PDB file of C-alpha atoms and ligand atoms in Angstrom:
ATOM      1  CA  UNK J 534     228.374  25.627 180.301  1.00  0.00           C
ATOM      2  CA  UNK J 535     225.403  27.990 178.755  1.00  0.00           C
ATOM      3  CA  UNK J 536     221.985  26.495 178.584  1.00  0.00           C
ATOM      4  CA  UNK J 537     220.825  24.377 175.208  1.00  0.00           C
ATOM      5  CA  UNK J 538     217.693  26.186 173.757  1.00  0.00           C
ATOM      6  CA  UNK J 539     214.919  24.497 173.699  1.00  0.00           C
ATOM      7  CA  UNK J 540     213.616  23.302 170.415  1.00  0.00           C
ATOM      8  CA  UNK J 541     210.371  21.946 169.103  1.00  0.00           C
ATOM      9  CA  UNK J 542     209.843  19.729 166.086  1.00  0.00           C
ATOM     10  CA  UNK J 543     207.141  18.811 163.881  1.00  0.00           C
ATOM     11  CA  UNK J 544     207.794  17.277 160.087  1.00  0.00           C
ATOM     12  CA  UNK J 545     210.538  15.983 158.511  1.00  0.00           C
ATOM     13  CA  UNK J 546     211.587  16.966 155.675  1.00  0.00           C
ATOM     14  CA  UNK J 547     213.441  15.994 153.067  1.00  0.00           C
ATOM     15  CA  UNK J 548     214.884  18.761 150.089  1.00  0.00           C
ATOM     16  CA  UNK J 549     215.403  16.044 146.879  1.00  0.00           C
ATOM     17  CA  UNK J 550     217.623  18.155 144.050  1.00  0.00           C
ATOM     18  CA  UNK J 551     217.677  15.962 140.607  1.00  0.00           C
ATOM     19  CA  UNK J 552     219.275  16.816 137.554  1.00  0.00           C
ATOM     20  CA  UNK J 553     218.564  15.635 134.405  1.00  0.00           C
ATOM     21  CA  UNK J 554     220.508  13.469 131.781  1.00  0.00           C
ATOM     22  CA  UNK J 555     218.835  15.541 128.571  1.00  0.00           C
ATOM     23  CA  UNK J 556     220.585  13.340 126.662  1.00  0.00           C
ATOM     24  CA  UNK J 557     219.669   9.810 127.770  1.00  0.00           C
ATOM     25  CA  UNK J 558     215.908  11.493 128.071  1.00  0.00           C
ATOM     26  CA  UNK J 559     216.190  12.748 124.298  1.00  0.00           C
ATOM     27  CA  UNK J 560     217.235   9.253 122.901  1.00  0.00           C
ATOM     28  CA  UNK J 561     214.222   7.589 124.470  1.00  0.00           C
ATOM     29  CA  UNK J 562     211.548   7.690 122.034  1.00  0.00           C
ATOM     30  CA  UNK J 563     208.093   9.429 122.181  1.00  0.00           C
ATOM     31  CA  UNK J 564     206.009   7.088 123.435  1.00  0.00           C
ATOM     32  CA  UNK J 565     208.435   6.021 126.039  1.00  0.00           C
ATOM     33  CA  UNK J 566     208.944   9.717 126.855  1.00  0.00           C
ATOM     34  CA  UNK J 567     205.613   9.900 127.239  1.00  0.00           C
ATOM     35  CA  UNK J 568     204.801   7.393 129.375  1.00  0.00           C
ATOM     36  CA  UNK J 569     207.585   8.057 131.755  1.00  0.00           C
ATOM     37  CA  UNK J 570     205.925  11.581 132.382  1.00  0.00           C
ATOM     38  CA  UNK J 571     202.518   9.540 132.983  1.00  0.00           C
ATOM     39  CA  UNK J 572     203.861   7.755 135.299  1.00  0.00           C
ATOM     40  CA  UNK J 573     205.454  10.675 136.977  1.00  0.00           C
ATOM     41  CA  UNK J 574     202.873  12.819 137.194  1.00  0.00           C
ATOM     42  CA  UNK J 575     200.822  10.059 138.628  1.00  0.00           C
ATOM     43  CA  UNK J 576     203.700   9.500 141.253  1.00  0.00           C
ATOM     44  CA  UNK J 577     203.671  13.378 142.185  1.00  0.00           C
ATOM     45  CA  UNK J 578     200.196  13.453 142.516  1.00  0.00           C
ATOM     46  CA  UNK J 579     200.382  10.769 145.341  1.00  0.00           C
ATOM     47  CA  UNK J 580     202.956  12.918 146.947  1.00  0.00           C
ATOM     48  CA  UNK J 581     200.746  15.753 146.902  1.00  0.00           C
ATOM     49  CA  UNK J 582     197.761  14.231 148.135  1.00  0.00           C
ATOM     50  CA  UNK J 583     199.092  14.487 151.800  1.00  0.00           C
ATOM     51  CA  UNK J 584     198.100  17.692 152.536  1.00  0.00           C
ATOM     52  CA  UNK J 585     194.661  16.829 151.985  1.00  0.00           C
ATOM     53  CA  UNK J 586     194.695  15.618 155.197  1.00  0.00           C
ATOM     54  CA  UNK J 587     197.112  17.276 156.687  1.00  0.00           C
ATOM     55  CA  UNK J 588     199.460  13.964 156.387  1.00  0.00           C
ATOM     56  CA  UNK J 589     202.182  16.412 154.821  1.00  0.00           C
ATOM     57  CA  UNK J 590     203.249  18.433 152.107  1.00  0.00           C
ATOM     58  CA  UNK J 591     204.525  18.420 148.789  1.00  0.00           C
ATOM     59  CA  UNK J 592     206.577  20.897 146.402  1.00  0.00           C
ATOM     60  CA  UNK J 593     208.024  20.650 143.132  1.00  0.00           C
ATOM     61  CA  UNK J 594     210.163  23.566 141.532  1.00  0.00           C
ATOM     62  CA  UNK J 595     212.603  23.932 138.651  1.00  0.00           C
ATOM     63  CA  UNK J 596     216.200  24.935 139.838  1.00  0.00           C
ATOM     64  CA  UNK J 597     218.074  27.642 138.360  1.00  0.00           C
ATOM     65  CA  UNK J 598     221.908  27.261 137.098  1.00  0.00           C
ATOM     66  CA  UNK J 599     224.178  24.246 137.188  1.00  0.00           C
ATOM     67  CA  UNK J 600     223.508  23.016 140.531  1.00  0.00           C
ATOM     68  CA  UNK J 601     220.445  20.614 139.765  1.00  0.00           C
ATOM     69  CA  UNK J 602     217.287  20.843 137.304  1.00  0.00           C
ATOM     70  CA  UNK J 603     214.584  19.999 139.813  1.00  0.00           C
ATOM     71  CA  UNK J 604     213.782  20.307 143.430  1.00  0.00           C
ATOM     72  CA  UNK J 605     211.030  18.091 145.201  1.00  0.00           C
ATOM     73  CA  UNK J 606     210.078  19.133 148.972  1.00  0.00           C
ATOM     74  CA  UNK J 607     208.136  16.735 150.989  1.00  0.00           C
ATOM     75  CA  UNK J 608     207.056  16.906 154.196  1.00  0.00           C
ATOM     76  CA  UNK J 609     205.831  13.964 156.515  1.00  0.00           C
ATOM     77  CA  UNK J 610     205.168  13.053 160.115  1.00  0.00           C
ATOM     78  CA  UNK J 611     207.904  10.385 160.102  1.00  0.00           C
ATOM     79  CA  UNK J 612     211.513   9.554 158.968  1.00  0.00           C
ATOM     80  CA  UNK J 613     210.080   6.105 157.341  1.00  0.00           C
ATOM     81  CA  UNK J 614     207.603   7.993 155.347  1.00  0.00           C
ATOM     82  CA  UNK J 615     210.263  10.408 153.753  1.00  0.00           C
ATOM     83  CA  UNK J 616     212.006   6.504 152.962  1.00  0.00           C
ATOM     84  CA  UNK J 617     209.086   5.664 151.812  1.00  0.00           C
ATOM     85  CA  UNK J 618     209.035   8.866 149.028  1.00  0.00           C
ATOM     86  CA  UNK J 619     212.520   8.434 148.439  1.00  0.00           C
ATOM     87  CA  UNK J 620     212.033   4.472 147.037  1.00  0.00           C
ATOM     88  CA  UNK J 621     208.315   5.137 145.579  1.00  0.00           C
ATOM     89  CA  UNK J 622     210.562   7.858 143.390  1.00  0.00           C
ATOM     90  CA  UNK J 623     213.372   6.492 142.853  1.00  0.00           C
ATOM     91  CA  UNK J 624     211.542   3.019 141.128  1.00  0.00           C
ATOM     92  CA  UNK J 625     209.531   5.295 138.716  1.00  0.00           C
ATOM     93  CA  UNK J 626     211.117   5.024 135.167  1.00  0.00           C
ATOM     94  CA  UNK J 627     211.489   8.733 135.403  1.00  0.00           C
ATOM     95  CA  UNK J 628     214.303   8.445 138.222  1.00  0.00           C
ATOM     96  CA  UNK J 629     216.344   6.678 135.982  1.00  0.00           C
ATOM     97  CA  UNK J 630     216.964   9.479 133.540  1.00  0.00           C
ATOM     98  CA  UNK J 631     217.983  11.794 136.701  1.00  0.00           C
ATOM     99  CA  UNK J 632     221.084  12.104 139.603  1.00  0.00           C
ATOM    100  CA  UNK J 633     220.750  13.303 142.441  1.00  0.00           C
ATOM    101  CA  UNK J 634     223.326  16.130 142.916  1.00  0.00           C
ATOM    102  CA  UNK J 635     222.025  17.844 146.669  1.00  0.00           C
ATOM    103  CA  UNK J 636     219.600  16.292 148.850  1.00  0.00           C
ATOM    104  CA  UNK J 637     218.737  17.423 152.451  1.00  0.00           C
ATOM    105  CA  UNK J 638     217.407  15.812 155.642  1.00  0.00           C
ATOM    106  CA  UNK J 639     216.093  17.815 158.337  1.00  0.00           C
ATOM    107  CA  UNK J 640     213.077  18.147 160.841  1.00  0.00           C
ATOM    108  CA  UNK J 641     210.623  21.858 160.721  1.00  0.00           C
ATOM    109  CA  UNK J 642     211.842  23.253 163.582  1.00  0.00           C
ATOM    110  CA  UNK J 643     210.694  26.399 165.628  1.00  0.00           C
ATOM    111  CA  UNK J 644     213.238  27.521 168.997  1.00  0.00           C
ATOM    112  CA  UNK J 645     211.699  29.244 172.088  1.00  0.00           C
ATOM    113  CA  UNK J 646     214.083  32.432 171.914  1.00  0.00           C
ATOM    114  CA  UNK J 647     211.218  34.853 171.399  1.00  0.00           C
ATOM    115  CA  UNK J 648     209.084  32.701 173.756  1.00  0.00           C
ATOM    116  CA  UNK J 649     208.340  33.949 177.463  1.00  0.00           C
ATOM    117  CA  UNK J 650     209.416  31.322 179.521  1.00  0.00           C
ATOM    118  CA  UNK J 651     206.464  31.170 181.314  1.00  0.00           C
ATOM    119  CA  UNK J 652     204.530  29.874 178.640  1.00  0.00           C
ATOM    120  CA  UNK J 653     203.896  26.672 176.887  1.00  0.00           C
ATOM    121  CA  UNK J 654     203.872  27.254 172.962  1.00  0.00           C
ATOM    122  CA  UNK J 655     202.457  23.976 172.122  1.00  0.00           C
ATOM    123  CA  UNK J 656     198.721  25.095 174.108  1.00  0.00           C
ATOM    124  CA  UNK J 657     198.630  27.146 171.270  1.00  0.00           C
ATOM    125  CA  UNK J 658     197.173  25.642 167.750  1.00  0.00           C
ATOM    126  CA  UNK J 659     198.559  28.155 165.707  1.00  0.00           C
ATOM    127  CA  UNK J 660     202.150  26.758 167.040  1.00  0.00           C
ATOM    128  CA  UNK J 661     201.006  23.638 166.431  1.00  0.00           C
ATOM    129  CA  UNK J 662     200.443  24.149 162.651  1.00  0.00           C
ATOM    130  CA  UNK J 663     203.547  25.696 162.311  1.00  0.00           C
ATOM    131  CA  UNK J 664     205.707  22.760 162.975  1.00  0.00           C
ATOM    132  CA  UNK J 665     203.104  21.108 160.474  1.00  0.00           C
ATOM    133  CA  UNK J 666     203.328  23.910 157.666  1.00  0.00           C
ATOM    134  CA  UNK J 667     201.823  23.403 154.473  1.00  0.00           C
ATOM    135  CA  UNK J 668     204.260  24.437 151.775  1.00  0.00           C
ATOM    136  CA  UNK J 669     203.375  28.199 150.394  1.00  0.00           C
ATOM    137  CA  UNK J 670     202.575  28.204 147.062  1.00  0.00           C
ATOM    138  CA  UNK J 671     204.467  31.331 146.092  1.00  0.00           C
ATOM    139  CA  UNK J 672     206.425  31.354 142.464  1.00  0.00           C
ATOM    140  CA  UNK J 673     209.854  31.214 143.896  1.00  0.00           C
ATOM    141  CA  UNK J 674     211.576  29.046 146.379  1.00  0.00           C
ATOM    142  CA  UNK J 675     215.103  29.838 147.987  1.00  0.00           C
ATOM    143  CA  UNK J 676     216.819  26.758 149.721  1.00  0.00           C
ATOM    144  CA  UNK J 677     220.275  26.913 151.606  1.00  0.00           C
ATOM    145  CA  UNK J 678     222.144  25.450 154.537  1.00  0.00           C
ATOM    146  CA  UNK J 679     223.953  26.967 157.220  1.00  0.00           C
ATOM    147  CA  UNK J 680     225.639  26.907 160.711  1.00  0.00           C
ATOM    148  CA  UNK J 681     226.211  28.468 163.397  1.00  0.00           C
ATOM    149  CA  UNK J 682     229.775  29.870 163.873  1.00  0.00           C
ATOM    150  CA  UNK J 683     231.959  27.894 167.039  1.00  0.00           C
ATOM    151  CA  UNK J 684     235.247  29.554 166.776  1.00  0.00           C
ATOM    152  CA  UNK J 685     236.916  31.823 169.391  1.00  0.00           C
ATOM    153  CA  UNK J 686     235.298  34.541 170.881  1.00  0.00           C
ATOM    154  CA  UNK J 687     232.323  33.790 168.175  1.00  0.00           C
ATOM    155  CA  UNK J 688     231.261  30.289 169.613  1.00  0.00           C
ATOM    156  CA  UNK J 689     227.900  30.909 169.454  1.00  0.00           C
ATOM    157  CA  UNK J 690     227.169  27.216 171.649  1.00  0.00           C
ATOM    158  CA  UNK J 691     229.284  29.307 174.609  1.00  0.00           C
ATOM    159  CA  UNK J 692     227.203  32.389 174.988  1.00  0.00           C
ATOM    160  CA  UNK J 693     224.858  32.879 177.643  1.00  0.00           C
ATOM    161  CA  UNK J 694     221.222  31.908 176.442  1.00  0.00           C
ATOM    162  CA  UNK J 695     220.485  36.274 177.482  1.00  0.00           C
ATOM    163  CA  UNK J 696     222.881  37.057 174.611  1.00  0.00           C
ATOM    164  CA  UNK J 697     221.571  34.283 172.040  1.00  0.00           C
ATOM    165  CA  UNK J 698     217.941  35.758 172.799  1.00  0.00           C
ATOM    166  CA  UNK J 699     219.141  39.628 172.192  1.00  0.00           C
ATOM    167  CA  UNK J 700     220.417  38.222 169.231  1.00  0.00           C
ATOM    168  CA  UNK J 701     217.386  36.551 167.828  1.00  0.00           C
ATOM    169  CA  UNK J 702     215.218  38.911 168.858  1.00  0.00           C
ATOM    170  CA  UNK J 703     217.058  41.165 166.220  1.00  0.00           C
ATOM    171  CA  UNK J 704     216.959  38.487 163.837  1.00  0.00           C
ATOM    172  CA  UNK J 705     213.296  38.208 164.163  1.00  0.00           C
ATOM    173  CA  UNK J 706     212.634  41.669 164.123  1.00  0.00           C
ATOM    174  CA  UNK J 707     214.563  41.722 160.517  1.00  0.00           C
ATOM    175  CA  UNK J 708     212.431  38.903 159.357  1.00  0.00           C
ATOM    176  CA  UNK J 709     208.908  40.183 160.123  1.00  0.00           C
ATOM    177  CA  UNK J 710     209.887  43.392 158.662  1.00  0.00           C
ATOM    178  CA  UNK J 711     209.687  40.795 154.960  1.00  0.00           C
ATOM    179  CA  UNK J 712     206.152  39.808 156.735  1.00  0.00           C
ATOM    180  CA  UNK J 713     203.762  39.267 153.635  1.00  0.00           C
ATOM    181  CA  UNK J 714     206.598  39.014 150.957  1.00  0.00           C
ATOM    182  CA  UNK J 715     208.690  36.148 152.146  1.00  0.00           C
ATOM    183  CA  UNK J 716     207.589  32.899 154.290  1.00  0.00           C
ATOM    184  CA  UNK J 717     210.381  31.337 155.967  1.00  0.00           C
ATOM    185  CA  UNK J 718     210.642  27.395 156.892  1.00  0.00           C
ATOM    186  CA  UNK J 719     213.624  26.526 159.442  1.00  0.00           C
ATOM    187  CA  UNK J 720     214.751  22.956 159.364  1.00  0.00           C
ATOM    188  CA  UNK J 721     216.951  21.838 161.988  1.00  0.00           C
ATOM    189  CA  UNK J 722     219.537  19.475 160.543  1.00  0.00           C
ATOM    190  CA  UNK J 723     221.913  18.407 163.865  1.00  0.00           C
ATOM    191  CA  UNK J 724     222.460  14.750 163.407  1.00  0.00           C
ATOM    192  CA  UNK J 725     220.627  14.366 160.205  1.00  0.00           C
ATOM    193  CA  UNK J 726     222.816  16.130 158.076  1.00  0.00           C
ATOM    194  CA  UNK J 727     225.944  17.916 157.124  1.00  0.00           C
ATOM    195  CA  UNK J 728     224.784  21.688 158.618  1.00  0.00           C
ATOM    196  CA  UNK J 729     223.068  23.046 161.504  1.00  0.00           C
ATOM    197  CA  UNK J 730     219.698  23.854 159.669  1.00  0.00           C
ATOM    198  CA  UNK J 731     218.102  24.457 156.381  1.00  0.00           C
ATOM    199  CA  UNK J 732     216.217  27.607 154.787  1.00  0.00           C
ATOM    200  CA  UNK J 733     213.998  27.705 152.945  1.00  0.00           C
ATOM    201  CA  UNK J 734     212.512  30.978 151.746  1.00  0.00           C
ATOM    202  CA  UNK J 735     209.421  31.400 150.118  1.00  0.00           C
ATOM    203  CA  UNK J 736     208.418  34.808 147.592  1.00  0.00           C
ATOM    204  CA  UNK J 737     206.223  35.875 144.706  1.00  0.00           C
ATOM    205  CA  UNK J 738     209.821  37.966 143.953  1.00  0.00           C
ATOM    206  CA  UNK J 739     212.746  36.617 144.050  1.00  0.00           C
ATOM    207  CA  UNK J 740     214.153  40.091 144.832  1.00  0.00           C
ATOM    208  CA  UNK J 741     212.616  39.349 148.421  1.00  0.00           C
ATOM    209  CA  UNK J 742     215.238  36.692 149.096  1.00  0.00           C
ATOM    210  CA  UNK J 743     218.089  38.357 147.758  1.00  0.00           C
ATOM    211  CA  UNK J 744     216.893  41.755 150.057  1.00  0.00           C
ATOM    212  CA  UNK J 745     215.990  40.356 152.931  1.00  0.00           C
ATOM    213  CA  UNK J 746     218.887  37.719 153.411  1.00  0.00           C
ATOM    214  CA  UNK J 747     221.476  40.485 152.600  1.00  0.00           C
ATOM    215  CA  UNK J 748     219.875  42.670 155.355  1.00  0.00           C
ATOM    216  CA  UNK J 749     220.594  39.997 157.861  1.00  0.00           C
ATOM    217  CA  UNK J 750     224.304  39.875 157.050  1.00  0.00           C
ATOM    218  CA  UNK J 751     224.696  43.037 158.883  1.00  0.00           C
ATOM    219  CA  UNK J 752     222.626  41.898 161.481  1.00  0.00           C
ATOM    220  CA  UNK J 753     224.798  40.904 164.765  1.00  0.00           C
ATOM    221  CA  UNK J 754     223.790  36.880 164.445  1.00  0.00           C
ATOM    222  CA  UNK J 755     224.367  36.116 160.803  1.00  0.00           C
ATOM    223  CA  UNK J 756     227.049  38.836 160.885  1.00  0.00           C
ATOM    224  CA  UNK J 757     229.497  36.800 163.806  1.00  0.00           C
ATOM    225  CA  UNK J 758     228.023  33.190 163.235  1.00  0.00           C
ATOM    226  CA  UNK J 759     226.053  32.747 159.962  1.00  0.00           C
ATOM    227  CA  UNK J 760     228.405  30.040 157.818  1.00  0.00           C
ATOM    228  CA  UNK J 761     226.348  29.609 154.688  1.00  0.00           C
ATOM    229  CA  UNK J 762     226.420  26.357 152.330  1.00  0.00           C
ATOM    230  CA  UNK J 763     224.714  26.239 148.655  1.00  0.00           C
ATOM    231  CA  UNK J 764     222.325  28.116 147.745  1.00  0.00           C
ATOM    232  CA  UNK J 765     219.631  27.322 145.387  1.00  0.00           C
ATOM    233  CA  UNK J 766     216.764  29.243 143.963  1.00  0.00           C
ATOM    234  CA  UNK J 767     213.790  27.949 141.981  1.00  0.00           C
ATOM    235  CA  UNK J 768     210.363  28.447 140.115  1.00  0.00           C
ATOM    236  CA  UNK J 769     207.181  26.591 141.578  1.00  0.00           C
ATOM    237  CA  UNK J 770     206.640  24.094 138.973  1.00  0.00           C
ATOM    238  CA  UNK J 771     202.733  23.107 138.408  1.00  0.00           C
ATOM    239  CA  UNK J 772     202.326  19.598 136.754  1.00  0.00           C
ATOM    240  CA  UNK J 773     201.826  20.949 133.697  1.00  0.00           C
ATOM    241  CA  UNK J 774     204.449  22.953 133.980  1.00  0.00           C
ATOM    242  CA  UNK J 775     206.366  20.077 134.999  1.00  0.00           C
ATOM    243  CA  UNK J 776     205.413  17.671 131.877  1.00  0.00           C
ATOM    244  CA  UNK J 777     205.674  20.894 129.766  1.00  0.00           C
ATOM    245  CA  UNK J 778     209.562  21.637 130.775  1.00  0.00           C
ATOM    246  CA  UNK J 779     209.779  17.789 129.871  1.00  0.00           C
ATOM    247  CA  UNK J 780     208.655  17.547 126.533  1.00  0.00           C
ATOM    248  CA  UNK J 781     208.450  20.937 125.389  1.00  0.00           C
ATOM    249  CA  UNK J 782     210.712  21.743 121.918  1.00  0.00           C
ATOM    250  CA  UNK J 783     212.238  18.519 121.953  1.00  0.00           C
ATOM    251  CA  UNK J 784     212.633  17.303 118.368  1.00  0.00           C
ATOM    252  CA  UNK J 785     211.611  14.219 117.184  1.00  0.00           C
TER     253      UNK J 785
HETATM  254  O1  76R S1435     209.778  35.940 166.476  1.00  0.00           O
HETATM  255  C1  76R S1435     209.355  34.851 166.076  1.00  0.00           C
HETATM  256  O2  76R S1435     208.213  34.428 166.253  1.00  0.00           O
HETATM  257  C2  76R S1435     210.267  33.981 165.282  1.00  0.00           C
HETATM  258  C3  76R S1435     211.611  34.524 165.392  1.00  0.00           C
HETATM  259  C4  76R S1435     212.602  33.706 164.620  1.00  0.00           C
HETATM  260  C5  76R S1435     213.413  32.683 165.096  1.00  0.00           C
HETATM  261  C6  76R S1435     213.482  32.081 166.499  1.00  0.00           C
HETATM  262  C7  76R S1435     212.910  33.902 163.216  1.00  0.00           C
HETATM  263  C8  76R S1435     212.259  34.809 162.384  1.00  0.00           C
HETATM  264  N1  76R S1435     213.910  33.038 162.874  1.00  0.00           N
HETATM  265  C9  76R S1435     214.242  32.271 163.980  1.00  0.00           C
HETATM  266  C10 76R S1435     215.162  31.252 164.045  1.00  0.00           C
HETATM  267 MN1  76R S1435     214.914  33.053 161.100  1.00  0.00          MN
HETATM  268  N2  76R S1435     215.899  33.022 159.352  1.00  0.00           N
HETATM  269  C11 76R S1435     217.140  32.450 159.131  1.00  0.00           C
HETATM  270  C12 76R S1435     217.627  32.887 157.854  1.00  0.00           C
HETATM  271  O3  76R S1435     220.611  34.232 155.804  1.00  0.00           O
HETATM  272  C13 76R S1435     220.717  34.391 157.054  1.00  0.00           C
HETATM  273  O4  76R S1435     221.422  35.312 157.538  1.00  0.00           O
HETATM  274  C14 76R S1435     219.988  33.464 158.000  1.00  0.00           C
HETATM  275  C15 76R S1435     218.989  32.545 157.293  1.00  0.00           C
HETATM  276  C16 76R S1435     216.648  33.688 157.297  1.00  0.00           C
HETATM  277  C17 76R S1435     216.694  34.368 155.944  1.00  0.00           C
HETATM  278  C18 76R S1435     215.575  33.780 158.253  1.00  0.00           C
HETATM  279  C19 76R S1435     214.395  34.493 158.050  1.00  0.00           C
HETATM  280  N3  76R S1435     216.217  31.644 161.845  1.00  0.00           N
HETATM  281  C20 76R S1435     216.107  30.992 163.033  1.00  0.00           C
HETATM  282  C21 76R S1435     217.132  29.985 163.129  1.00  0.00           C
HETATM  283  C22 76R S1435     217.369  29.006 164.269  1.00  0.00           C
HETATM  284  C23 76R S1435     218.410  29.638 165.148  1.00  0.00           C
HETATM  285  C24 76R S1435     218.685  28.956 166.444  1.00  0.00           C
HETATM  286  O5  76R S1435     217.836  28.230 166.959  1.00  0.00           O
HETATM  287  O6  76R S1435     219.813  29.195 166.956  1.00  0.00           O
HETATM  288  C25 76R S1435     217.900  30.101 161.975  1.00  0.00           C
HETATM  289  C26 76R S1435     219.092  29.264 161.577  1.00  0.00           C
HETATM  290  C27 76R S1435     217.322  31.146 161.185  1.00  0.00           C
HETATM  291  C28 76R S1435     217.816  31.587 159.976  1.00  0.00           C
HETATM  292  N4  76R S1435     213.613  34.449 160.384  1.00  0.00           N
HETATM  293  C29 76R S1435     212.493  34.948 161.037  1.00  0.00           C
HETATM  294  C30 76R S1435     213.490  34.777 159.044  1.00  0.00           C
HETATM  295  C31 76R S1435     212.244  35.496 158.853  1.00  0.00           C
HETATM  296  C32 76R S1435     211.737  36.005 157.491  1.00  0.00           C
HETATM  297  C33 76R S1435     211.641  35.598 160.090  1.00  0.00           C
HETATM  298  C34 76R S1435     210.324  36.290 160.436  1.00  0.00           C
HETATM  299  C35 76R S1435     209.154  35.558 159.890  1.00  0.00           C
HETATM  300  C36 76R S1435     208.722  34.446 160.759  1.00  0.00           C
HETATM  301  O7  76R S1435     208.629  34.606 161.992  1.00  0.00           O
HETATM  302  O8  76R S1435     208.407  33.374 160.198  1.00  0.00           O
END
């Protein structure tokens, strides 16, 4: 049997994908229309209050193509809290109007591969806040699931923990080479949900994502055990640019 790494975890976090019924918002009149985005902007501004101090975080971000409209990230401290979101949402008049085609339940997770065993991360404040990230507020937002191959010879739960740290040591290599264009948040997802972990990528250019997560297919670990889900990209939405996409050219 090969070793379990070690993990650490900090906030949970919960990826909410809505779409919108345009039509059921469009026969609502005005006023009502207008009132429901009151109401939701008040909501979201609760939501984002959190990382005031440093309860949490918030994102909101409009989702490109078919797969959903809207994506709301929040991170908190507990399980009961992202409950808490999910019902304080789902009661606004707003949340009536939307499904909810993808959601995603998962914990920020960091793994000690690239960590001398010798030392104890969690001494270290700056890998403290890192299990406790704040959002980044670039203009684009990549989300996606994935696993980690068990099949055959590529059973990535059999190899030694040597060979997973070669591995990831690559991997992380890859990734800092993107340092300064693309933030990455892992999520582990084992027993929360239906993949391994989430990703979510954060750019001012969406170019970055589509670069640097093509680079890692030829890299050895995505290469033999990446198994990818949906993927989803997105625009950081500002509340005006949330009430705008909302109410903007809608006639009558
Ligand atoms: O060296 C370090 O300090 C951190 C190294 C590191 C680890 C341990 C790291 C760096 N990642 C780690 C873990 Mn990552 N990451 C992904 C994907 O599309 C694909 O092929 C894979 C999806 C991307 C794009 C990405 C980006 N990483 C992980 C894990 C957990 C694995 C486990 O425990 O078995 C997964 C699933 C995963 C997947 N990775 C980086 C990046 C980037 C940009 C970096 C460097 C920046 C940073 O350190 O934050």
């Amino acid at each position: 049997m090969s070793e379990a790494a070690k993990t650490y975890e900090g906030w949970y976090a919960y990826h909410d994908f809505r779409k919108i019924d345009w039509n059921k918002w469009k026969s609502l009149n005005p006023s009502e229309r207008q009132q429901m985005i009151k109401e939701l902007l008040e909501t979201i501004r609760e939501f984002s209050t959190v990382e005031d101090d440093r309860q949490g975080s918030f994102g909101q971000y409009a989702i490109l193509g078919h797969k959903a409209d809207l994506l709301f990230i929040h991170l908190r401290p507990t399980m009961d809290e992202l409950n808490e979101v999910k019902l304080q949402f789902d009661k606004t008049g707003f949340a009536d109007v939307t499904s909810t085609p993808y959601s995603y339940i998962s914990v920020v997770e960091l793994s000690s591969y690239t960590i001398p065993p010798d030392v104890d991360p969690l001494s270290d404040p700056a890998f403290r806040e890192r299990l406790q990230p704040i959002l980044p507020k670039t203009q684009y937002v990549c989300f996606y699931p994935m696993n980690k191959r068990r099949l055959g010879d590529d059973n990535w739960y059999m190899l030694s923990s040597e060979e997973r740290r070669r591995m990831m040591r690559s991997h992380g290599l890859i990734g800092r080479s993107y340092a300064g264009k693309v933030r990455q948040i892992i999520t582990g997802s084992v027993g929360f949900d239906d993949w391994e972990w989430g990703v979510s990528l954060f750019s001012d250019d969406p170019l970055n994502f589509k670069k640097l997560v093509y680079e890692m297919r030829f890299d050895e670990v995505s290469a033999r055990f990446g198994e990818f889900g949906p993927f989803y990209v997105g625009c950081r939405l500002t509340d005006e640019g949330l009430s705008d996409l909302l109410s903007k050219n809608i006639k009558g």
